[in-house]
Amino acid sequence: MKSFSALALAACTFALSSWTAPAAAQFAKPADAVKYRQAALTLIASHFGRMQPVVKGQAPYDAEAIKNNVKLLSTLSELPWAAFGPGTEGGDARPEVWSDASGFAQKRDAFKENIAKLQTAADSGDLDKVRAAFGNVGASCKSCHDSYRAKK
Ligand code: HEC
C-alpha cells in the first residue's frame, strides 16, 4: 500500500510538472503575459498597501485580519514571475529583466523571502514584528523597481 501511494504521488508530481513546464505557453500572445503580470502586481500592491494604516498606527491592529491578508499576499506573490518569460518584453518592464535575468531572479527571491518573513511575523500576532517585516517587503519592492521597472 505504501509503495502504491508513493507511486501515485510520483505520478501526480510528474503530471503536475509536465503540465506547468511550458510557462510561456500559458499565454496566447506576449501582450497577454504583460496584462497578467500587471494585474497580479496591482493586486499585490492593493493587499500590501491596505496594511499601511495599521503599520503606521493610524488604524487598530486586528491580528487575525492582518494574518489572513498576508496569507493572500503570499499566494499573490507567486503569480507575476511566470509572466516574465522569454519573448514577453514590454509593458513597463525594462529590458534588463531579460538581459540580466539572474539579477532579476535575485530580486524576486529576496522579495519572496521577505514575504515569508512577513507571514511569520503576522502569524506571531506581534505588531512590532509585522511593522519591521512590512518595511523590509516595501524595500524589496522598491529595490526591484529601481533596476527593472521603467520610470514614468
Ligand atoms: C522582482 C521585481 C519586482 C518586485 C519584487 C516587485 N515588483 Fe512591482 N513591478 C516590477 C516590474 C518589472 C513591473 C513592470 C511590469 C510591466 O509593466 O510589465 C512592476 C509593476 C508594478 C506595478 C504596476 C502594475 C501595472 O498595472 O502596470 C505595481 C502597482 C507594482 N509593481 C507594485 C509592486 C509592489 C507593491 C511590490 C512589493 C510588495 C512589487 N511591485 C514588487 C517588478 C517588481
JSON list of C-alpha atoms and ligand atoms in Angstrom, two decimals:
[
{"chain": "A", "resi": 1, "resn": "MET", "atom": "CA", "xyz": [0.00, 0.00, 0.00]},
{"chain": "A", "resi": 2, "resn": "LYS", "atom": "CA", "xyz": [2.79, 2.31, 0.97]},
{"chain": "A", "resi": 3, "resn": "SER", "atom": "CA", "xyz": [4.67, 1.80, -2.27]},
{"chain": "A", "resi": 4, "resn": "PHE", "atom": "CA", "xyz": [1.44, 2.22, -4.19]},
{"chain": "A", "resi": 5, "resn": "SER", "atom": "CA", "xyz": [0.78, 5.65, -2.70]},
{"chain": "A", "resi": 6, "resn": "ALA", "atom": "CA", "xyz": [4.39, 6.66, -3.29]},
{"chain": "A", "resi": 7, "resn": "LEU", "atom": "CA", "xyz": [3.95, 5.68, -6.91]},
{"chain": "A", "resi": 8, "resn": "ALA", "atom": "CA", "xyz": [0.66, 7.56, -7.14]},
{"chain": "A", "resi": 9, "resn": "LEU", "atom": "CA", "xyz": [2.32, 10.61, -5.65]},
{"chain": "A", "resi": 10, "resn": "ALA", "atom": "CA", "xyz": [5.19, 10.37, -8.12]},
{"chain": "A", "resi": 11, "resn": "ALA", "atom": "CA", "xyz": [2.71, 10.08, -10.97]},
{"chain": "A", "resi": 12, "resn": "CYS", "atom": "CA", "xyz": [0.83, 13.15, -9.75]},
{"chain": "A", "resi": 13, "resn": "THR", "atom": "CA", "xyz": [4.04, 15.12, -9.37]},
{"chain": "A", "resi": 14, "resn": "PHE", "atom": "CA", "xyz": [5.04, 14.15, -12.87]},
{"chain": "A", "resi": 15, "resn": "ALA", "atom": "CA", "xyz": [1.66, 15.11, -14.27]},
{"chain": "A", "resi": 16, "resn": "LEU", "atom": "CA", "xyz": [1.84, 18.44, -12.47]},
{"chain": "A", "resi": 17, "resn": "SER", "atom": "CA", "xyz": [5.36, 19.29, -13.60]},
{"chain": "A", "resi": 18, "resn": "SER", "atom": "CA", "xyz": [4.74, 18.34, -17.20]},
{"chain": "A", "resi": 19, "resn": "TRP", "atom": "CA", "xyz": [1.60, 20.48, -17.10]},
{"chain": "A", "resi": 20, "resn": "THR", "atom": "CA", "xyz": [3.34, 23.58, -15.75]},
{"chain": "A", "resi": 21, "resn": "ALA", "atom": "CA", "xyz": [6.62, 23.21, -17.64]},
{"chain": "A", "resi": 22, "resn": "PRO", "atom": "CA", "xyz": [5.98, 25.38, -20.71]},
{"chain": "A", "resi": 23, "resn": "ALA", "atom": "CA", "xyz": [5.23, 28.54, -18.73]},
{"chain": "A", "resi": 24, "resn": "ALA", "atom": "CA", "xyz": [5.19, 30.76, -21.81]},
{"chain": "A", "resi": 25, "resn": "ALA", "atom": "CA", "xyz": [2.51, 28.57, -23.33]},
{"chain": "A", "resi": 26, "resn": "GLN", "atom": "CA", "xyz": [0.11, 29.75, -20.64]},
{"chain": "A", "resi": 27, "resn": "PHE", "atom": "CA", "xyz": [-0.26, 32.93, -22.68]},
{"chain": "A", "resi": 28, "resn": "ALA", "atom": "CA", "xyz": [-1.55, 33.01, -26.24]},
{"chain": "A", "resi": 29, "resn": "LYS", "atom": "CA", "xyz": [0.47, 36.14, -27.00]},
{"chain": "A", "resi": 30, "resn": "PRO", "atom": "CA", "xyz": [3.09, 38.31, -25.23]},
{"chain": "A", "resi": 31, "resn": "ALA", "atom": "CA", "xyz": [0.55, 41.09, -24.59]},
{"chain": "A", "resi": 32, "resn": "ASP", "atom": "CA", "xyz": [-1.47, 38.60, -22.52]},
{"chain": "A", "resi": 33, "resn": "ALA", "atom": "CA", "xyz": [1.57, 37.94, -20.32]},
{"chain": "A", "resi": 34, "resn": "VAL", "atom": "CA", "xyz": [2.09, 41.68, -19.80]},
{"chain": "A", "resi": 35, "resn": "LYS", "atom": "CA", "xyz": [-1.57, 42.13, -18.84]},
{"chain": "A", "resi": 36, "resn": "TYR", "atom": "CA", "xyz": [-1.38, 39.16, -16.47]},
{"chain": "A", "resi": 37, "resn": "ARG", "atom": "CA", "xyz": [1.72, 40.30, -14.60]},
{"chain": "A", "resi": 38, "resn": "GLN", "atom": "CA", "xyz": [0.45, 43.89, -14.34]},
{"chain": "A", "resi": 39, "resn": "ALA", "atom": "CA", "xyz": [-2.84, 42.59, -12.95]},
{"chain": "A", "resi": 40, "resn": "ALA", "atom": "CA", "xyz": [-1.02, 40.39, -10.43]},
{"chain": "A", "resi": 41, "resn": "LEU", "atom": "CA", "xyz": [1.25, 43.27, -9.35]},
{"chain": "A", "resi": 42, "resn": "THR", "atom": "CA", "xyz": [-1.79, 45.54, -9.00]},
{"chain": "A", "resi": 43, "resn": "LEU", "atom": "CA", "xyz": [-3.38, 43.02, -6.62]},
{"chain": "A", "resi": 44, "resn": "ILE", "atom": "CA", "xyz": [-0.11, 42.66, -4.72]},
{"chain": "A", "resi": 45, "resn": "ALA", "atom": "CA", "xyz": [0.08, 46.44, -4.33]},
{"chain": "A", "resi": 46, "resn": "SER", "atom": "CA", "xyz": [-3.52, 46.53, -3.09]},
{"chain": "A", "resi": 47, "resn": "HIS", "atom": "CA", "xyz": [-3.07, 43.79, -0.49]},
{"chain": "A", "resi": 48, "resn": "PHE", "atom": "CA", "xyz": [0.25, 45.23, 0.60]},
{"chain": "A", "resi": 49, "resn": "GLY", "atom": "CA", "xyz": [-0.83, 48.88, 0.72]},
{"chain": "A", "resi": 50, "resn": "ARG", "atom": "CA", "xyz": [-4.03, 48.27, 2.69]},
{"chain": "A", "resi": 51, "resn": "MET", "atom": "CA", "xyz": [-1.92, 47.26, 5.71]},
{"chain": "A", "resi": 52, "resn": "GLN", "atom": "CA", "xyz": [-0.10, 50.58, 5.81]},
{"chain": "A", "resi": 53, "resn": "PRO", "atom": "CA", "xyz": [-2.57, 52.40, 8.11]},
{"chain": "A", "resi": 54, "resn": "VAL", "atom": "CA", "xyz": [-2.20, 49.60, 10.67]},
{"chain": "A", "resi": 55, "resn": "VAL", "atom": "CA", "xyz": [1.58, 49.60, 10.42]},
{"chain": "A", "resi": 56, "resn": "LYS", "atom": "CA", "xyz": [1.60, 53.39, 10.82]},
{"chain": "A", "resi": 57, "resn": "GLY", "atom": "CA", "xyz": [-0.64, 53.17, 13.88]},
{"chain": "A", "resi": 58, "resn": "GLN", "atom": "CA", "xyz": [-3.49, 55.01, 12.13]},
{"chain": "A", "resi": 59, "resn": "ALA", "atom": "CA", "xyz": [-5.83, 52.01, 12.32]},
{"chain": "A", "resi": 60, "resn": "PRO", "atom": "CA", "xyz": [-6.26, 49.39, 15.05]},
{"chain": "A", "resi": 61, "resn": "TYR", "atom": "CA", "xyz": [-4.27, 46.17, 14.76]},
{"chain": "A", "resi": 62, "resn": "ASP", "atom": "CA", "xyz": [-6.59, 43.24, 14.07]},
{"chain": "A", "resi": 63, "resn": "ALA", "atom": "CA", "xyz": [-4.09, 40.38, 14.16]},
{"chain": "A", "resi": 64, "resn": "GLU", "atom": "CA", "xyz": [-6.45, 37.89, 12.52]},
{"chain": "A", "resi": 65, "resn": "ALA", "atom": "CA", "xyz": [-7.31, 40.24, 9.63]},
{"chain": "A", "resi": 66, "resn": "ILE", "atom": "CA", "xyz": [-3.63, 41.01, 9.01]},
{"chain": "A", "resi": 67, "resn": "LYS", "atom": "CA", "xyz": [-2.76, 37.33, 9.13]},
{"chain": "A", "resi": 68, "resn": "ASN", "atom": "CA", "xyz": [-5.43, 36.49, 6.54]},
{"chain": "A", "resi": 69, "resn": "ASN", "atom": "CA", "xyz": [-4.41, 39.37, 4.32]},
{"chain": "A", "resi": 70, "resn": "VAL", "atom": "CA", "xyz": [-0.74, 38.34, 4.44]},
{"chain": "A", "resi": 71, "resn": "LYS", "atom": "CA", "xyz": [-1.74, 34.77, 3.55]},
{"chain": "A", "resi": 72, "resn": "LEU", "atom": "CA", "xyz": [-3.42, 36.15, 0.42]},
{"chain": "A", "resi": 73, "resn": "LEU", "atom": "CA", "xyz": [-0.46, 38.40, -0.32]},
{"chain": "A", "resi": 74, "resn": "SER", "atom": "CA", "xyz": [1.82, 35.41, -0.07]},
{"chain": "A", "resi": 75, "resn": "THR", "atom": "CA", "xyz": [-0.21, 33.50, -2.66]},
{"chain": "A", "resi": 76, "resn": "LEU", "atom": "CA", "xyz": [-0.37, 36.54, -4.95]},
{"chain": "A", "resi": 77, "resn": "SER", "atom": "CA", "xyz": [3.40, 36.93, -4.68]},
{"chain": "A", "resi": 78, "resn": "GLU", "atom": "CA", "xyz": [3.83, 33.66, -6.56]},
{"chain": "A", "resi": 79, "resn": "LEU", "atom": "CA", "xyz": [1.94, 34.90, -9.59]},
{"chain": "A", "resi": 80, "resn": "PRO", "atom": "CA", "xyz": [3.74, 37.59, -11.60]},
{"chain": "A", "resi": 81, "resn": "TRP", "atom": "CA", "xyz": [7.05, 35.86, -12.28]},
{"chain": "A", "resi": 82, "resn": "ALA", "atom": "CA", "xyz": [5.98, 33.18, -14.75]},
{"chain": "A", "resi": 83, "resn": "ALA", "atom": "CA", "xyz": [4.62, 36.01, -16.91]},
{"chain": "A", "resi": 84, "resn": "PHE", "atom": "CA", "xyz": [8.12, 37.46, -17.40]},
{"chain": "A", "resi": 85, "resn": "GLY", "atom": "CA", "xyz": [9.11, 34.56, -19.65]},
{"chain": "A", "resi": 86, "resn": "PRO", "atom": "CA", "xyz": [11.23, 34.77, -22.82]},
{"chain": "A", "resi": 87, "resn": "GLY", "atom": "CA", "xyz": [9.65, 36.84, -25.56]},
{"chain": "A", "resi": 88, "resn": "THR", "atom": "CA", "xyz": [7.35, 38.79, -23.22]},
{"chain": "A", "resi": 89, "resn": "GLU", "atom": "CA", "xyz": [9.36, 42.02, -23.22]},
{"chain": "A", "resi": 90, "resn": "GLY", "atom": "CA", "xyz": [7.14, 45.07, -22.91]},
{"chain": "A", "resi": 91, "resn": "GLY", "atom": "CA", "xyz": [4.86, 46.94, -20.57]},
{"chain": "A", "resi": 92, "resn": "ASP", "atom": "CA", "xyz": [6.85, 48.98, -18.08]},
{"chain": "A", "resi": 93, "resn": "ALA", "atom": "CA", "xyz": [9.42, 46.23, -17.60]},
{"chain": "A", "resi": 94, "resn": "ARG", "atom": "CA", "xyz": [12.93, 47.36, -18.50]},
{"chain": "A", "resi": 95, "resn": "PRO", "atom": "CA", "xyz": [14.93, 45.25, -21.00]},
{"chain": "A", "resi": 96, "resn": "GLU", "atom": "CA", "xyz": [17.25, 44.36, -18.07]},
{"chain": "A", "resi": 97, "resn": "VAL", "atom": "CA", "xyz": [14.60, 41.92, -16.81]},
{"chain": "A", "resi": 98, "resn": "TRP", "atom": "CA", "xyz": [15.69, 39.68, -19.70]},
{"chain": "A", "resi": 99, "resn": "SER", "atom": "CA", "xyz": [19.29, 40.80, -20.33]},
{"chain": "A", "resi": 100, "resn": "ASP", "atom": "CA", "xyz": [20.10, 40.44, -16.60]},
{"chain": "A", "resi": 101, "resn": "ALA", "atom": "CA", "xyz": [17.74, 37.58, -15.80]},
{"chain": "A", "resi": 102, "resn": "SER", "atom": "CA", "xyz": [19.81, 36.33, -12.85]},
{"chain": "A", "resi": 103, "resn": "GLY", "atom": "CA", "xyz": [19.80, 39.78, -11.23]},
{"chain": "A", "resi": 104, "resn": "PHE", "atom": "CA", "xyz": [16.04, 39.94, -11.64]},
{"chain": "A", "resi": 105, "resn": "ALA", "atom": "CA", "xyz": [15.68, 36.43, -10.17]},
{"chain": "A", "resi": 106, "resn": "GLN", "atom": "CA", "xyz": [17.72, 37.54, -7.15]},
{"chain": "A", "resi": 107, "resn": "LYS", "atom": "CA", "xyz": [15.37, 40.48, -6.52]},
{"chain": "A", "resi": 108, "resn": "ARG", "atom": "CA", "xyz": [12.38, 38.18, -6.93]},
{"chain": "A", "resi": 109, "resn": "ASP", "atom": "CA", "xyz": [13.79, 35.64, -4.47]},
{"chain": "A", "resi": 110, "resn": "ALA", "atom": "CA", "xyz": [14.70, 38.31, -1.92]},
{"chain": "A", "resi": 111, "resn": "PHE", "atom": "CA", "xyz": [11.15, 39.63, -2.21]},
{"chain": "A", "resi": 112, "resn": "LYS", "atom": "CA", "xyz": [9.64, 36.17, -1.69]},
{"chain": "A", "resi": 113, "resn": "GLU", "atom": "CA", "xyz": [11.87, 35.62, 1.31]},
{"chain": "A", "resi": 114, "resn": "ASN", "atom": "CA", "xyz": [10.70, 38.90, 2.82]},
{"chain": "A", "resi": 115, "resn": "ILE", "atom": "CA", "xyz": [7.08, 37.90, 2.20]},
{"chain": "A", "resi": 116, "resn": "ALA", "atom": "CA", "xyz": [7.72, 34.60, 4.02]},
{"chain": "A", "resi": 117, "resn": "LYS", "atom": "CA", "xyz": [9.17, 36.56, 6.96]},
{"chain": "A", "resi": 118, "resn": "LEU", "atom": "CA", "xyz": [6.14, 38.86, 6.94]},
{"chain": "A", "resi": 119, "resn": "GLN", "atom": "CA", "xyz": [3.96, 35.77, 7.17]},
{"chain": "A", "resi": 120, "resn": "THR", "atom": "CA", "xyz": [5.91, 34.51, 10.19]},
{"chain": "A", "resi": 121, "resn": "ALA", "atom": "CA", "xyz": [5.57, 37.95, 11.78]},
{"chain": "A", "resi": 122, "resn": "ALA", "atom": "CA", "xyz": [1.82, 38.10, 11.05]},
{"chain": "A", "resi": 123, "resn": "ASP", "atom": "CA", "xyz": [1.35, 34.61, 12.49]},
{"chain": "A", "resi": 124, "resn": "SER", "atom": "CA", "xyz": [3.10, 35.73, 15.70]},
{"chain": "A", "resi": 125, "resn": "GLY", "atom": "CA", "xyz": [0.48, 38.44, 16.27]},
{"chain": "A", "resi": 126, "resn": "ASP", "atom": "CA", "xyz": [3.22, 40.89, 17.31]},
{"chain": "A", "resi": 127, "resn": "LEU", "atom": "CA", "xyz": [2.67, 44.29, 15.67]},
{"chain": "A", "resi": 128, "resn": "ASP", "atom": "CA", "xyz": [6.30, 45.37, 16.12]},
{"chain": "A", "resi": 129, "resn": "LYS", "atom": "CA", "xyz": [7.46, 42.32, 14.18]},
{"chain": "A", "resi": 130, "resn": "VAL", "atom": "CA", "xyz": [4.81, 42.94, 11.50]},
{"chain": "A", "resi": 131, "resn": "ARG", "atom": "CA", "xyz": [5.94, 46.55, 11.20]},
{"chain": "A", "resi": 132, "resn": "ALA", "atom": "CA", "xyz": [9.60, 45.60, 10.70]},
{"chain": "A", "resi": 133, "resn": "ALA", "atom": "CA", "xyz": [8.81, 42.84, 8.21]},
{"chain": "A", "resi": 134, "resn": "PHE", "atom": "CA", "xyz": [6.41, 45.13, 6.33]},
{"chain": "A", "resi": 135, "resn": "GLY", "atom": "CA", "xyz": [9.20, 47.68, 5.93]},
{"chain": "A", "resi": 136, "resn": "ASN", "atom": "CA", "xyz": [11.54, 45.04, 4.52]},
{"chain": "A", "resi": 137, "resn": "VAL", "atom": "CA", "xyz": [8.96, 43.90, 1.97]},
{"chain": "A", "resi": 138, "resn": "GLY", "atom": "CA", "xyz": [8.43, 47.52, 0.89]},
{"chain": "A", "resi": 139, "resn": "ALA", "atom": "CA", "xyz": [12.18, 47.93, 0.47]},
{"chain": "A", "resi": 140, "resn": "SER", "atom": "CA", "xyz": [12.32, 44.88, -1.77]},
{"chain": "A", "resi": 141, "resn": "CYS", "atom": "CA", "xyz": [9.52, 46.23, -4.00]},
{"chain": "A", "resi": 142, "resn": "LYS", "atom": "CA", "xyz": [11.48, 49.46, -4.38]},
{"chain": "A", "resi": 143, "resn": "SER", "atom": "CA", "xyz": [14.80, 47.73, -4.92]},
{"chain": "A", "resi": 144, "resn": "CYS", "atom": "CA", "xyz": [13.43, 45.71, -7.83]},
{"chain": "A", "resi": 145, "resn": "HIS", "atom": "CA", "xyz": [11.58, 48.69, -9.33]},
{"chain": "A", "resi": 146, "resn": "ASP", "atom": "CA", "xyz": [14.73, 50.84, -9.19]},
{"chain": "A", "resi": 147, "resn": "SER", "atom": "CA", "xyz": [16.53, 48.43, -11.51]},
{"chain": "A", "resi": 148, "resn": "TYR", "atom": "CA", "xyz": [13.85, 46.67, -13.53]},
{"chain": "A", "resi": 149, "resn": "ARG", "atom": "CA", "xyz": [10.78, 48.87, -13.86]},
{"chain": "A", "resi": 150, "resn": "ALA", "atom": "CA", "xyz": [10.69, 51.84, -16.21]},
{"chain": "A", "resi": 151, "resn": "LYS", "atom": "CA", "xyz": [10.36, 55.20, -14.52]},
{"chain": "A", "resi": 152, "resn": "LYS", "atom": "CA", "xyz": [7.30, 57.13, -15.59]},
{"chain": "B", "resi": 1, "resn": "HEC", "atom": "C1", "xyz": [11.45, 41.25, -8.72]},
{"chain": "B", "resi": 1, "resn": "HEC", "atom": "C2", "xyz": [10.98, 42.53, -9.16]},
{"chain": "B", "resi": 1, "resn": "HEC", "atom": "C3", "xyz": [9.76, 43.19, -8.58]},
{"chain": "B", "resi": 1, "resn": "HEC", "atom": "C4", "xyz": [9.31, 43.13, -7.29]},
{"chain": "B", "resi": 1, "resn": "HEC", "atom": "C5", "xyz": [9.90, 42.40, -6.10]},
{"chain": "B", "resi": 1, "resn": "HEC", "atom": "C6", "xyz": [8.12, 43.93, -7.25]},
{"chain": "B", "resi": 1, "resn": "HEC", "atom": "N1", "xyz": [7.87, 44.45, -8.48]},
{"chain": "B", "resi": 1, "resn": "HEC", "atom": "FE1", "xyz": [6.34, 45.69, -8.95]},
{"chain": "B", "resi": 1, "resn": "HEC", "atom": "N2", "xyz": [6.89, 45.63, -10.91]},
{"chain": "B", "resi": 1, "resn": "HEC", "atom": "C7", "xyz": [8.03, 45.05, -11.40]},
{"chain": "B", "resi": 1, "resn": "HEC", "atom": "C8", "xyz": [8.10, 45.23, -12.83]},
{"chain": "B", "resi": 1, "resn": "HEC", "atom": "C9", "xyz": [9.21, 44.76, -13.74]},
{"chain": "B", "resi": 1, "resn": "HEC", "atom": "C10", "xyz": [6.95, 45.95, -13.20]},
{"chain": "B", "resi": 1, "resn": "HEC", "atom": "C11", "xyz": [6.53, 46.37, -14.62]},
{"chain": "B", "resi": 1, "resn": "HEC", "atom": "C12", "xyz": [5.69, 45.23, -15.23]},
{"chain": "B", "resi": 1, "resn": "HEC", "atom": "C13", "xyz": [5.18, 45.52, -16.62]},
{"chain": "B", "resi": 1, "resn": "HEC", "atom": "O1", "xyz": [4.64, 46.64, -16.87]},
{"chain": "B", "resi": 1, "resn": "HEC", "atom": "O2", "xyz": [5.27, 44.62, -17.47]},
{"chain": "B", "resi": 1, "resn": "HEC", "atom": "C14", "xyz": [6.20, 46.18, -11.97]},
{"chain": "B", "resi": 1, "resn": "HEC", "atom": "C15", "xyz": [4.99, 46.84, -11.90]},
{"chain": "B", "resi": 1, "resn": "HEC", "atom": "C16", "xyz": [4.30, 47.12, -10.73]},
{"chain": "B", "resi": 1, "resn": "HEC", "atom": "C17", "xyz": [3.05, 47.83, -10.67]},
{"chain": "B", "resi": 1, "resn": "HEC", "atom": "C18", "xyz": [2.26, 48.39, -11.85]},
{"chain": "B", "resi": 1, "resn": "HEC", "atom": "C19", "xyz": [1.28, 47.35, -12.39]},
{"chain": "B", "resi": 1, "resn": "HEC", "atom": "C20", "xyz": [0.52, 47.89, -13.60]},
{"chain": "B", "resi": 1, "resn": "HEC", "atom": "O3", "xyz": [-0.71, 47.87, -13.56]},
{"chain": "B", "resi": 1, "resn": "HEC", "atom": "O4", "xyz": [1.15, 48.30, -14.58]},
{"chain": "B", "resi": 1, "resn": "HEC", "atom": "C21", "xyz": [2.72, 47.93, -9.34]},
{"chain": "B", "resi": 1, "resn": "HEC", "atom": "C22", "xyz": [1.49, 48.61, -8.76]},
{"chain": "B", "resi": 1, "resn": "HEC", "atom": "C23", "xyz": [3.75, 47.26, -8.59]},
{"chain": "B", "resi": 1, "resn": "HEC", "atom": "N3", "xyz": [4.70, 46.77, -9.46]},
{"chain": "B", "resi": 1, "resn": "HEC", "atom": "C24", "xyz": [3.78, 47.16, -7.23]},
{"chain": "B", "resi": 1, "resn": "HEC", "atom": "C25", "xyz": [4.68, 46.39, -6.51]},
{"chain": "B", "resi": 1, "resn": "HEC", "atom": "C26", "xyz": [4.66, 46.23, -5.07]},
{"chain": "B", "resi": 1, "resn": "HEC", "atom": "C27", "xyz": [3.72, 46.95, -4.12]},
{"chain": "B", "resi": 1, "resn": "HEC", "atom": "C28", "xyz": [5.66, 45.36, -4.76]},
{"chain": "B", "resi": 1, "resn": "HEC", "atom": "C29", "xyz": [6.06, 44.84, -3.42]},
{"chain": "B", "resi": 1, "resn": "HEC", "atom": "C30", "xyz": [5.03, 44.46, -2.47]},
{"chain": "B", "resi": 1, "resn": "HEC", "atom": "C31", "xyz": [6.31, 45.00, -6.01]},
{"chain": "B", "resi": 1, "resn": "HEC", "atom": "N4", "xyz": [5.69, 45.65, -7.05]},
{"chain": "B", "resi": 1, "resn": "HEC", "atom": "C32", "xyz": [7.37, 44.13, -6.10]},
{"chain": "B", "resi": 1, "resn": "HEC", "atom": "C33", "xyz": [8.97, 44.37, -10.66]},
{"chain": "B", "resi": 1, "resn": "HEC", "atom": "C34", "xyz": [8.85, 44.04, -9.32]}
]
